[in-house]
Amino acid sequence: AQSVAQPEDQVNVAEGNPLTVKCTYSVSGNPYLFWYVQYPNRGLQFLLKYITGDNLVKGSYGFEAEFNKSQTSFHLKKPSALVSDSALYFCAVRNSGYSTLTFGKGTMLLVSP
Amino acid sequence: DVKVTQSSRYLVKRTGEKVFLECVQDMDHENMFWYRQDPGLGLRLIYFSYDVKMKEKGDIPEGYSVSREKKERFSLILESASTNQTSMYLCASSKTSGRSSKNIQYFGAGTRLSVL
């Protein structure tokens, strides 16, 4: 079965500093990986996805993610954090044979001014 | 833009009531999903549907049922609500085809259900 792990419940970073939100995955076959963001009292919004191709994927709001097959990781990154980036971030992997996704437990990102 | 609309943002129901949560999407997506979101547990899939009148159980279907009579509408039903079903419920939809958009799920704003 596919699974993803987000090892940090919370990440704290100062505005202007680079940020990383970690995700590792376990899949059989080629991984289809996603990042979503959830702002307070809202649904999830798609940020970016990796299917094949370049290991560095660019997405919305200046976010990017680095796919590393040997480390089975798909970390979310941004060069310079904004206070408005404070939100809950979810990593997800597509389940083989279906259109369903398995989500991680989420990581709260707090960006301080 | 894709729009997924959940009929209620907040609901308060009593134990034993039958509860209907409605979800409508306007992008002709084949797939629709119901999740519940609880702190520390992330999102857990309750049911999904890949076509009209089709449904598949997700990871936690117990105590729930679904209905998909039209392509754009997917309803979640709590047959007899219990306090442990107090949660945030999220609906999503996705396309089956299309290289760039395939498998991207689009979410509604959520329904926060309290069962007293």
PDB file of C-alpha atoms in Angstrom:
ATOM      1  CA  ALA A   1       0.000   0.000   0.000  1.00  0.00           C
ATOM      2  CA  GLN A   2       1.092   3.536  -0.713  1.00  0.00           C
ATOM      3  CA  SER A   3       1.931   5.817   2.172  1.00  0.00           C
ATOM      4  CA  VAL A   4       3.431   9.199   2.912  1.00  0.00           C
ATOM      5  CA  ALA A   5       5.036  10.500   6.079  1.00  0.00           C
ATOM      6  CA  GLN A   6       5.406  14.080   7.171  1.00  0.00           C
ATOM      7  CA  PRO A   7       7.834  13.825  10.078  1.00  0.00           C
ATOM      8  CA  GLU A   8       7.258  17.332  11.453  1.00  0.00           C
ATOM      9  CA  ASP A   9       3.972  18.426  13.004  1.00  0.00           C
ATOM     10  CA  GLN A  10       5.095  22.044  12.867  1.00  0.00           C
ATOM     11  CA  VAL A  11       7.787  24.082  11.152  1.00  0.00           C
ATOM     12  CA  ASN A  12       8.715  27.561  12.332  1.00  0.00           C
ATOM     13  CA  VAL A  13      10.613  29.995  10.118  1.00  0.00           C
ATOM     14  CA  ALA A  14      11.230  33.731  10.075  1.00  0.00           C
ATOM     15  CA  GLU A  15       9.918  35.810   7.209  1.00  0.00           C
ATOM     16  CA  GLY A  16      12.491  36.115   4.441  1.00  0.00           C
ATOM     17  CA  ASN A  17      14.257  32.873   5.334  1.00  0.00           C
ATOM     18  CA  PRO A  18      14.080  29.751   3.181  1.00  0.00           C
ATOM     19  CA  LEU A  19      11.612  27.087   4.231  1.00  0.00           C
ATOM     20  CA  THR A  20      11.452  23.322   3.829  1.00  0.00           C
ATOM     21  CA  VAL A  21       8.528  21.061   4.659  1.00  0.00           C
ATOM     22  CA  LYS A  22       9.507  17.404   4.571  1.00  0.00           C
ATOM     23  CA  CYS A  23       7.730  14.439   3.020  1.00  0.00           C
ATOM     24  CA  THR A  24       8.827  10.859   2.462  1.00  0.00           C
ATOM     25  CA  TYR A  25       6.860   8.262   0.575  1.00  0.00           C
ATOM     26  CA  SER A  26       6.494   4.546   0.062  1.00  0.00           C
ATOM     27  CA  VAL A  27       5.009   3.249  -3.183  1.00  0.00           C
ATOM     28  CA  SER A  28       5.070   0.255  -5.445  1.00  0.00           C
ATOM     29  CA  GLY A  29       5.921   1.426  -8.936  1.00  0.00           C
ATOM     30  CA  ASN A  30       6.427   4.989 -10.096  1.00  0.00           C
ATOM     31  CA  PRO A  31       5.320   7.621  -7.615  1.00  0.00           C
ATOM     32  CA  TYR A  32       2.772  10.311  -8.395  1.00  0.00           C
ATOM     33  CA  LEU A  33       3.256  12.915  -5.660  1.00  0.00           C
ATOM     34  CA  PHE A  34       1.337  16.050  -4.713  1.00  0.00           C
ATOM     35  CA  TRP A  35       1.477  18.977  -2.322  1.00  0.00           C
ATOM     36  CA  TYR A  36      -1.604  20.801  -1.077  1.00  0.00           C
ATOM     37  CA  VAL A  37      -2.048  23.789   1.233  1.00  0.00           C
ATOM     38  CA  GLN A  38      -4.941  24.520   3.575  1.00  0.00           C
ATOM     39  CA  TYR A  39      -5.579  27.987   4.951  1.00  0.00           C
ATOM     40  CA  PRO A  40      -7.731  28.349   8.091  1.00  0.00           C
ATOM     41  CA  ASN A  41     -11.353  27.343   7.604  1.00  0.00           C
ATOM     42  CA  ARG A  42     -10.786  26.538   3.937  1.00  0.00           C
ATOM     43  CA  GLY A  43     -10.536  23.458   1.769  1.00  0.00           C
ATOM     44  CA  LEU A  44      -7.257  22.198   0.364  1.00  0.00           C
ATOM     45  CA  GLN A  45      -5.633  23.959  -2.581  1.00  0.00           C
ATOM     46  CA  PHE A  46      -3.355  22.208  -5.065  1.00  0.00           C
ATOM     47  CA  LEU A  47       0.234  23.519  -5.089  1.00  0.00           C
ATOM     48  CA  LEU A  48       2.207  21.196  -7.346  1.00  0.00           C
ATOM     49  CA  LYS A  49       2.697  17.626  -8.480  1.00  0.00           C
ATOM     50  CA  TYR A  50       5.425  15.289  -9.662  1.00  0.00           C
ATOM     51  CA  ILE A  51       4.732  12.575 -12.210  1.00  0.00           C
ATOM     52  CA  THR A  52       7.868  12.192 -14.328  1.00  0.00           C
ATOM     53  CA  GLY A  53      10.611  14.422 -15.629  1.00  0.00           C
ATOM     54  CA  ASP A  54      12.619  17.043 -13.801  1.00  0.00           C
ATOM     55  CA  ASN A  55      13.287  16.361 -10.162  1.00  0.00           C
ATOM     56  CA  LEU A  56      12.606  20.000  -9.292  1.00  0.00           C
ATOM     57  CA  VAL A  57       8.938  20.840  -9.717  1.00  0.00           C
ATOM     58  CA  LYS A  58       7.691  24.425  -9.627  1.00  0.00           C
ATOM     59  CA  GLY A  59       4.241  25.258  -8.377  1.00  0.00           C
ATOM     60  CA  SER A  60       1.940  28.016  -7.197  1.00  0.00           C
ATOM     61  CA  TYR A  61       2.849  30.960  -4.916  1.00  0.00           C
ATOM     62  CA  GLY A  62       6.613  30.521  -5.469  1.00  0.00           C
ATOM     63  CA  PHE A  63       6.752  27.018  -4.012  1.00  0.00           C
ATOM     64  CA  GLU A  64       8.806  24.206  -5.474  1.00  0.00           C
ATOM     65  CA  ALA A  65       9.455  20.616  -4.525  1.00  0.00           C
ATOM     66  CA  GLU A  66      12.455  18.387  -4.971  1.00  0.00           C
ATOM     67  CA  PHE A  67      11.903  14.743  -5.863  1.00  0.00           C
ATOM     68  CA  ASN A  68      14.648  12.403  -4.666  1.00  0.00           C
ATOM     69  CA  LYS A  69      14.160   8.818  -5.712  1.00  0.00           C
ATOM     70  CA  SER A  70      17.047   7.344  -3.722  1.00  0.00           C
ATOM     71  CA  GLN A  71      15.837   8.964  -0.504  1.00  0.00           C
ATOM     72  CA  THR A  72      12.132   8.478  -1.385  1.00  0.00           C
ATOM     73  CA  SER A  73      11.533  12.096  -0.489  1.00  0.00           C
ATOM     74  CA  PHE A  74       9.504  14.952  -1.944  1.00  0.00           C
ATOM     75  CA  HIS A  75      10.293  18.009   0.175  1.00  0.00           C
ATOM     76  CA  LEU A  76       8.456  21.290  -0.348  1.00  0.00           C
ATOM     77  CA  LYS A  77      10.628  24.402  -0.504  1.00  0.00           C
ATOM     78  CA  LYS A  78      10.459  28.144  -0.915  1.00  0.00           C
ATOM     79  CA  PRO A  79      13.494  30.449  -1.091  1.00  0.00           C
ATOM     80  CA  SER A  80      11.965  33.275   0.948  1.00  0.00           C
ATOM     81  CA  ALA A  81       9.033  32.709   3.315  1.00  0.00           C
ATOM     82  CA  LEU A  82       6.129  35.127   3.725  1.00  0.00           C
ATOM     83  CA  VAL A  83       3.900  35.524   6.777  1.00  0.00           C
ATOM     84  CA  SER A  84       0.994  34.732   4.463  1.00  0.00           C
ATOM     85  CA  ASP A  85       2.523  31.284   3.801  1.00  0.00           C
ATOM     86  CA  SER A  86       1.480  30.260   7.301  1.00  0.00           C
ATOM     87  CA  ALA A  87      -0.900  27.356   6.765  1.00  0.00           C
ATOM     88  CA  LEU A  88      -1.266  23.579   6.967  1.00  0.00           C
ATOM     89  CA  TYR A  89       0.578  21.657   4.255  1.00  0.00           C
ATOM     90  CA  PHE A  90      -0.237  18.159   3.069  1.00  0.00           C
ATOM     91  CA  CYS A  91       1.826  15.764   0.996  1.00  0.00           C
ATOM     92  CA  ALA A  92      -0.063  13.071  -0.939  1.00  0.00           C
ATOM     93  CA  VAL A  93       0.645  10.070  -3.155  1.00  0.00           C
ATOM     94  CA  ARG A  94      -1.611   8.564  -5.790  1.00  0.00           C
ATOM     95  CA  ASN A  95      -2.794   5.035  -5.110  1.00  0.00           C
ATOM     96  CA  SER A  96      -2.067   2.580  -7.902  1.00  0.00           C
ATOM     97  CA  GLY A  97      -5.053   1.457  -9.926  1.00  0.00           C
ATOM     98  CA  TYR A  98      -7.346   4.237  -8.741  1.00  0.00           C
ATOM     99  CA  SER A  99      -7.704   7.985  -8.828  1.00  0.00           C
ATOM    100  CA  THR A 100      -7.507   8.188  -5.055  1.00  0.00           C
ATOM    101  CA  LEU A 101      -4.791   9.876  -3.016  1.00  0.00           C
ATOM    102  CA  THR A 102      -3.294   8.963   0.330  1.00  0.00           C
ATOM    103  CA  PHE A 103      -2.504  12.063   2.379  1.00  0.00           C
ATOM    104  CA  GLY A 104       0.064  12.621   5.081  1.00  0.00           C
ATOM    105  CA  LYS A 105      -1.015  13.938   8.464  1.00  0.00           C
ATOM    106  CA  GLY A 106      -0.038  17.474   7.576  1.00  0.00           C
ATOM    107  CA  THR A 107       2.602  19.958   8.715  1.00  0.00           C
ATOM    108  CA  MET A 108       1.702  23.338  10.171  1.00  0.00           C
ATOM    109  CA  LEU A 109       3.981  26.063   8.829  1.00  0.00           C
ATOM    110  CA  LEU A 110       4.281  29.184  10.961  1.00  0.00           C
ATOM    111  CA  VAL A 111       6.136  32.156   9.484  1.00  0.00           C
ATOM    112  CA  SER A 112       6.947  34.873  11.989  1.00  0.00           C
ATOM    113  CA  PRO A 113       7.368  38.523  11.020  1.00  0.00           C
TER     114      PRO A 113
ATOM    115  CA  ASP B   1     -11.763  27.826 -12.335  1.00  0.00           C
ATOM    116  CA  VAL B   2     -12.996  24.597 -10.903  1.00  0.00           C
ATOM    117  CA  LYS B   3     -15.614  25.083  -8.284  1.00  0.00           C
ATOM    118  CA  VAL B   4     -16.602  22.515  -5.700  1.00  0.00           C
ATOM    119  CA  THR B   5     -19.448  23.670  -3.496  1.00  0.00           C
ATOM    120  CA  GLN B   6     -20.480  22.119  -0.215  1.00  0.00           C
ATOM    121  CA  SER B   7     -23.970  23.056   0.833  1.00  0.00           C
ATOM    122  CA  SER B   8     -23.211  23.949   4.452  1.00  0.00           C
ATOM    123  CA  ARG B   9     -20.166  25.373   6.207  1.00  0.00           C
ATOM    124  CA  TYR B  10     -21.403  24.484   9.678  1.00  0.00           C
ATOM    125  CA  LEU B  11     -23.952  21.942  10.876  1.00  0.00           C
ATOM    126  CA  VAL B  12     -25.108  20.974  14.335  1.00  0.00           C
ATOM    127  CA  LYS B  13     -27.060  17.743  14.653  1.00  0.00           C
ATOM    128  CA  ARG B  14     -28.247  15.474  17.431  1.00  0.00           C
ATOM    129  CA  THR B  15     -27.197  11.896  18.055  1.00  0.00           C
ATOM    130  CA  GLY B  16     -29.301   9.494  16.009  1.00  0.00           C
ATOM    131  CA  GLU B  17     -30.329  11.994  13.350  1.00  0.00           C
ATOM    132  CA  LYS B  18     -29.921  11.211   9.670  1.00  0.00           C
ATOM    133  CA  VAL B  19     -27.551  13.759   8.157  1.00  0.00           C
ATOM    134  CA  PHE B  20     -27.048  14.678   4.509  1.00  0.00           C
ATOM    135  CA  LEU B  21     -23.957  16.504   3.296  1.00  0.00           C
ATOM    136  CA  GLU B  22     -24.185  17.730  -0.290  1.00  0.00           C
ATOM    137  CA  CYS B  23     -21.408  18.468  -2.745  1.00  0.00           C
ATOM    138  CA  VAL B  24     -21.658  19.867  -6.271  1.00  0.00           C
ATOM    139  CA  GLN B  25     -18.879  20.401  -8.823  1.00  0.00           C
ATOM    140  CA  ASP B  26     -19.167  22.395 -12.017  1.00  0.00           C
ATOM    141  CA  MET B  27     -16.310  21.015 -14.144  1.00  0.00           C
ATOM    142  CA  ASP B  28     -17.794  17.763 -15.407  1.00  0.00           C
ATOM    143  CA  HIS B  29     -15.317  15.716 -13.357  1.00  0.00           C
ATOM    144  CA  GLU B  30     -15.750  11.963 -13.371  1.00  0.00           C
ATOM    145  CA  ASN B  31     -14.390  11.338  -9.876  1.00  0.00           C
ATOM    146  CA  MET B  32     -15.729  12.623  -6.583  1.00  0.00           C
ATOM    147  CA  PHE B  33     -14.528  11.995  -3.057  1.00  0.00           C
ATOM    148  CA  TRP B  34     -15.563  12.443   0.567  1.00  0.00           C
ATOM    149  CA  TYR B  35     -12.956  12.830   3.304  1.00  0.00           C
ATOM    150  CA  ARG B  36     -13.046  13.593   6.971  1.00  0.00           C
ATOM    151  CA  GLN B  37     -10.311  15.668   8.539  1.00  0.00           C
ATOM    152  CA  ASP B  38      -9.370  15.356  12.189  1.00  0.00           C
ATOM    153  CA  PRO B  39      -6.446  16.975  14.028  1.00  0.00           C
ATOM    154  CA  GLY B  40      -3.386  14.750  14.006  1.00  0.00           C
ATOM    155  CA  LEU B  41      -4.982  12.261  11.618  1.00  0.00           C
ATOM    156  CA  GLY B  42      -4.881  14.230   8.382  1.00  0.00           C
ATOM    157  CA  LEU B  43      -7.430  13.419   5.693  1.00  0.00           C
ATOM    158  CA  ARG B  44      -9.057  10.021   5.596  1.00  0.00           C
ATOM    159  CA  LEU B  45     -11.057   8.833   2.617  1.00  0.00           C
ATOM    160  CA  ILE B  46     -14.612   7.776   3.408  1.00  0.00           C
ATOM    161  CA  TYR B  47     -16.046   6.976  -0.034  1.00  0.00           C
ATOM    162  CA  PHE B  48     -15.365   7.847  -3.633  1.00  0.00           C
ATOM    163  CA  SER B  49     -17.201   7.586  -6.925  1.00  0.00           C
ATOM    164  CA  TYR B  50     -15.747   7.309 -10.417  1.00  0.00           C
ATOM    165  CA  ASP B  51     -19.040   7.532 -12.298  1.00  0.00           C
ATOM    166  CA  VAL B  52     -22.735   8.155 -11.839  1.00  0.00           C
ATOM    167  CA  LYS B  53     -24.326   5.558  -9.558  1.00  0.00           C
ATOM    168  CA  MET B  54     -20.901   4.014  -8.876  1.00  0.00           C
ATOM    169  CA  LYS B  55     -19.303   4.084  -5.441  1.00  0.00           C
ATOM    170  CA  GLU B  56     -16.311   2.558  -3.739  1.00  0.00           C
ATOM    171  CA  LYS B  57     -15.445   2.332  -0.066  1.00  0.00           C
ATOM    172  CA  GLY B  58     -12.480   4.265   1.143  1.00  0.00           C
ATOM    173  CA  ASP B  59     -10.515   3.724   4.330  1.00  0.00           C
ATOM    174  CA  ILE B  60     -13.243   4.529   6.868  1.00  0.00           C
ATOM    175  CA  PRO B  61     -16.696   3.840   5.360  1.00  0.00           C
ATOM    176  CA  GLU B  62     -18.353   2.517   8.530  1.00  0.00           C
ATOM    177  CA  GLY B  63     -21.362   4.584   9.566  1.00  0.00           C
ATOM    178  CA  TYR B  64     -21.561   6.379   6.221  1.00  0.00           C
ATOM    179  CA  SER B  65     -23.187   5.903   2.854  1.00  0.00           C
ATOM    180  CA  VAL B  66     -23.121   7.919  -0.370  1.00  0.00           C
ATOM    181  CA  SER B  67     -25.277   8.682  -3.345  1.00  0.00           C
ATOM    182  CA  ARG B  68     -24.360   9.831  -6.824  1.00  0.00           C
ATOM    183  CA  GLU B  69     -27.450  10.144  -8.988  1.00  0.00           C
ATOM    184  CA  LYS B  70     -26.030  12.908 -11.203  1.00  0.00           C
ATOM    185  CA  LYS B  71     -22.480  13.466 -12.377  1.00  0.00           C
ATOM    186  CA  GLU B  72     -22.115  16.824 -10.674  1.00  0.00           C
ATOM    187  CA  ARG B  73     -23.520  15.875  -7.267  1.00  0.00           C
ATOM    188  CA  PHE B  74     -22.146  13.563  -4.588  1.00  0.00           C
ATOM    189  CA  SER B  75     -23.932  13.212  -1.264  1.00  0.00           C
ATOM    190  CA  LEU B  76     -22.603  11.833   1.993  1.00  0.00           C
ATOM    191  CA  ILE B  77     -25.162  10.331   4.354  1.00  0.00           C
ATOM    192  CA  LEU B  78     -24.760   9.646   8.042  1.00  0.00           C
ATOM    193  CA  GLU B  79     -27.523   7.128   8.660  1.00  0.00           C
ATOM    194  CA  SER B  80     -27.582   7.659  12.433  1.00  0.00           C
ATOM    195  CA  ALA B  81     -25.201  10.356  13.546  1.00  0.00           C
ATOM    196  CA  SER B  82     -22.955   9.671  16.508  1.00  0.00           C
ATOM    197  CA  THR B  83     -20.701  11.959  18.521  1.00  0.00           C
ATOM    198  CA  ASN B  84     -17.576  10.328  17.087  1.00  0.00           C
ATOM    199  CA  GLN B  85     -18.632  11.617  13.673  1.00  0.00           C
ATOM    200  CA  THR B  86     -18.044  15.183  14.789  1.00  0.00           C
ATOM    201  CA  SER B  87     -15.458  16.338  12.295  1.00  0.00           C
ATOM    202  CA  MET B  88     -14.604  18.468   9.283  1.00  0.00           C
ATOM    203  CA  TYR B  89     -15.900  16.889   6.074  1.00  0.00           C
ATOM    204  CA  LEU B  90     -14.264  17.715   2.765  1.00  0.00           C
ATOM    205  CA  CYS B  91     -15.543  16.951  -0.708  1.00  0.00           C
ATOM    206  CA  ALA B  92     -13.252  16.824  -3.758  1.00  0.00           C
ATOM    207  CA  SER B  93     -13.449  16.068  -7.457  1.00  0.00           C
ATOM    208  CA  SER B  94     -10.972  15.191 -10.199  1.00  0.00           C
ATOM    209  CA  LYS B  95     -10.742  14.306 -13.855  1.00  0.00           C
ATOM    210  CA  THR B  96      -9.857  10.872 -15.123  1.00  0.00           C
ATOM    211  CA  SER B  97      -8.092  12.031 -18.261  1.00  0.00           C
ATOM    212  CA  GLY B  98      -5.834  14.855 -19.387  1.00  0.00           C
ATOM    213  CA  ARG B  99      -2.078  14.747 -18.817  1.00  0.00           C
ATOM    214  CA  SER B 100      -1.751  18.050 -17.003  1.00  0.00           C
ATOM    215  CA  SER B 101      -4.843  17.923 -14.851  1.00  0.00           C
ATOM    216  CA  LYS B 102      -5.315  14.221 -14.300  1.00  0.00           C
ATOM    217  CA  ASN B 103      -5.540  13.165 -10.667  1.00  0.00           C
ATOM    218  CA  ILE B 104      -5.453  16.717  -9.308  1.00  0.00           C
ATOM    219  CA  GLN B 105      -8.201  16.867  -6.729  1.00  0.00           C
ATOM    220  CA  TYR B 106     -10.118  20.104  -6.234  1.00  0.00           C
ATOM    221  CA  PHE B 107     -11.659  20.636  -2.831  1.00  0.00           C
ATOM    222  CA  GLY B 108     -14.696  22.339  -1.427  1.00  0.00           C
ATOM    223  CA  ALA B 109     -14.437  24.649   1.581  1.00  0.00           C
ATOM    224  CA  GLY B 110     -15.562  21.926   3.975  1.00  0.00           C
ATOM    225  CA  THR B 111     -18.472  21.313   6.326  1.00  0.00           C
ATOM    226  CA  ARG B 112     -17.777  21.385  10.032  1.00  0.00           C
ATOM    227  CA  LEU B 113     -20.242  18.970  11.599  1.00  0.00           C
ATOM    228  CA  SER B 114     -20.936  18.813  15.313  1.00  0.00           C
ATOM    229  CA  VAL B 115     -22.991  15.931  16.648  1.00  0.00           C
ATOM    230  CA  LEU B 116     -24.342  16.555  20.137  1.00  0.00           C
TER     231      LEU B 116
END
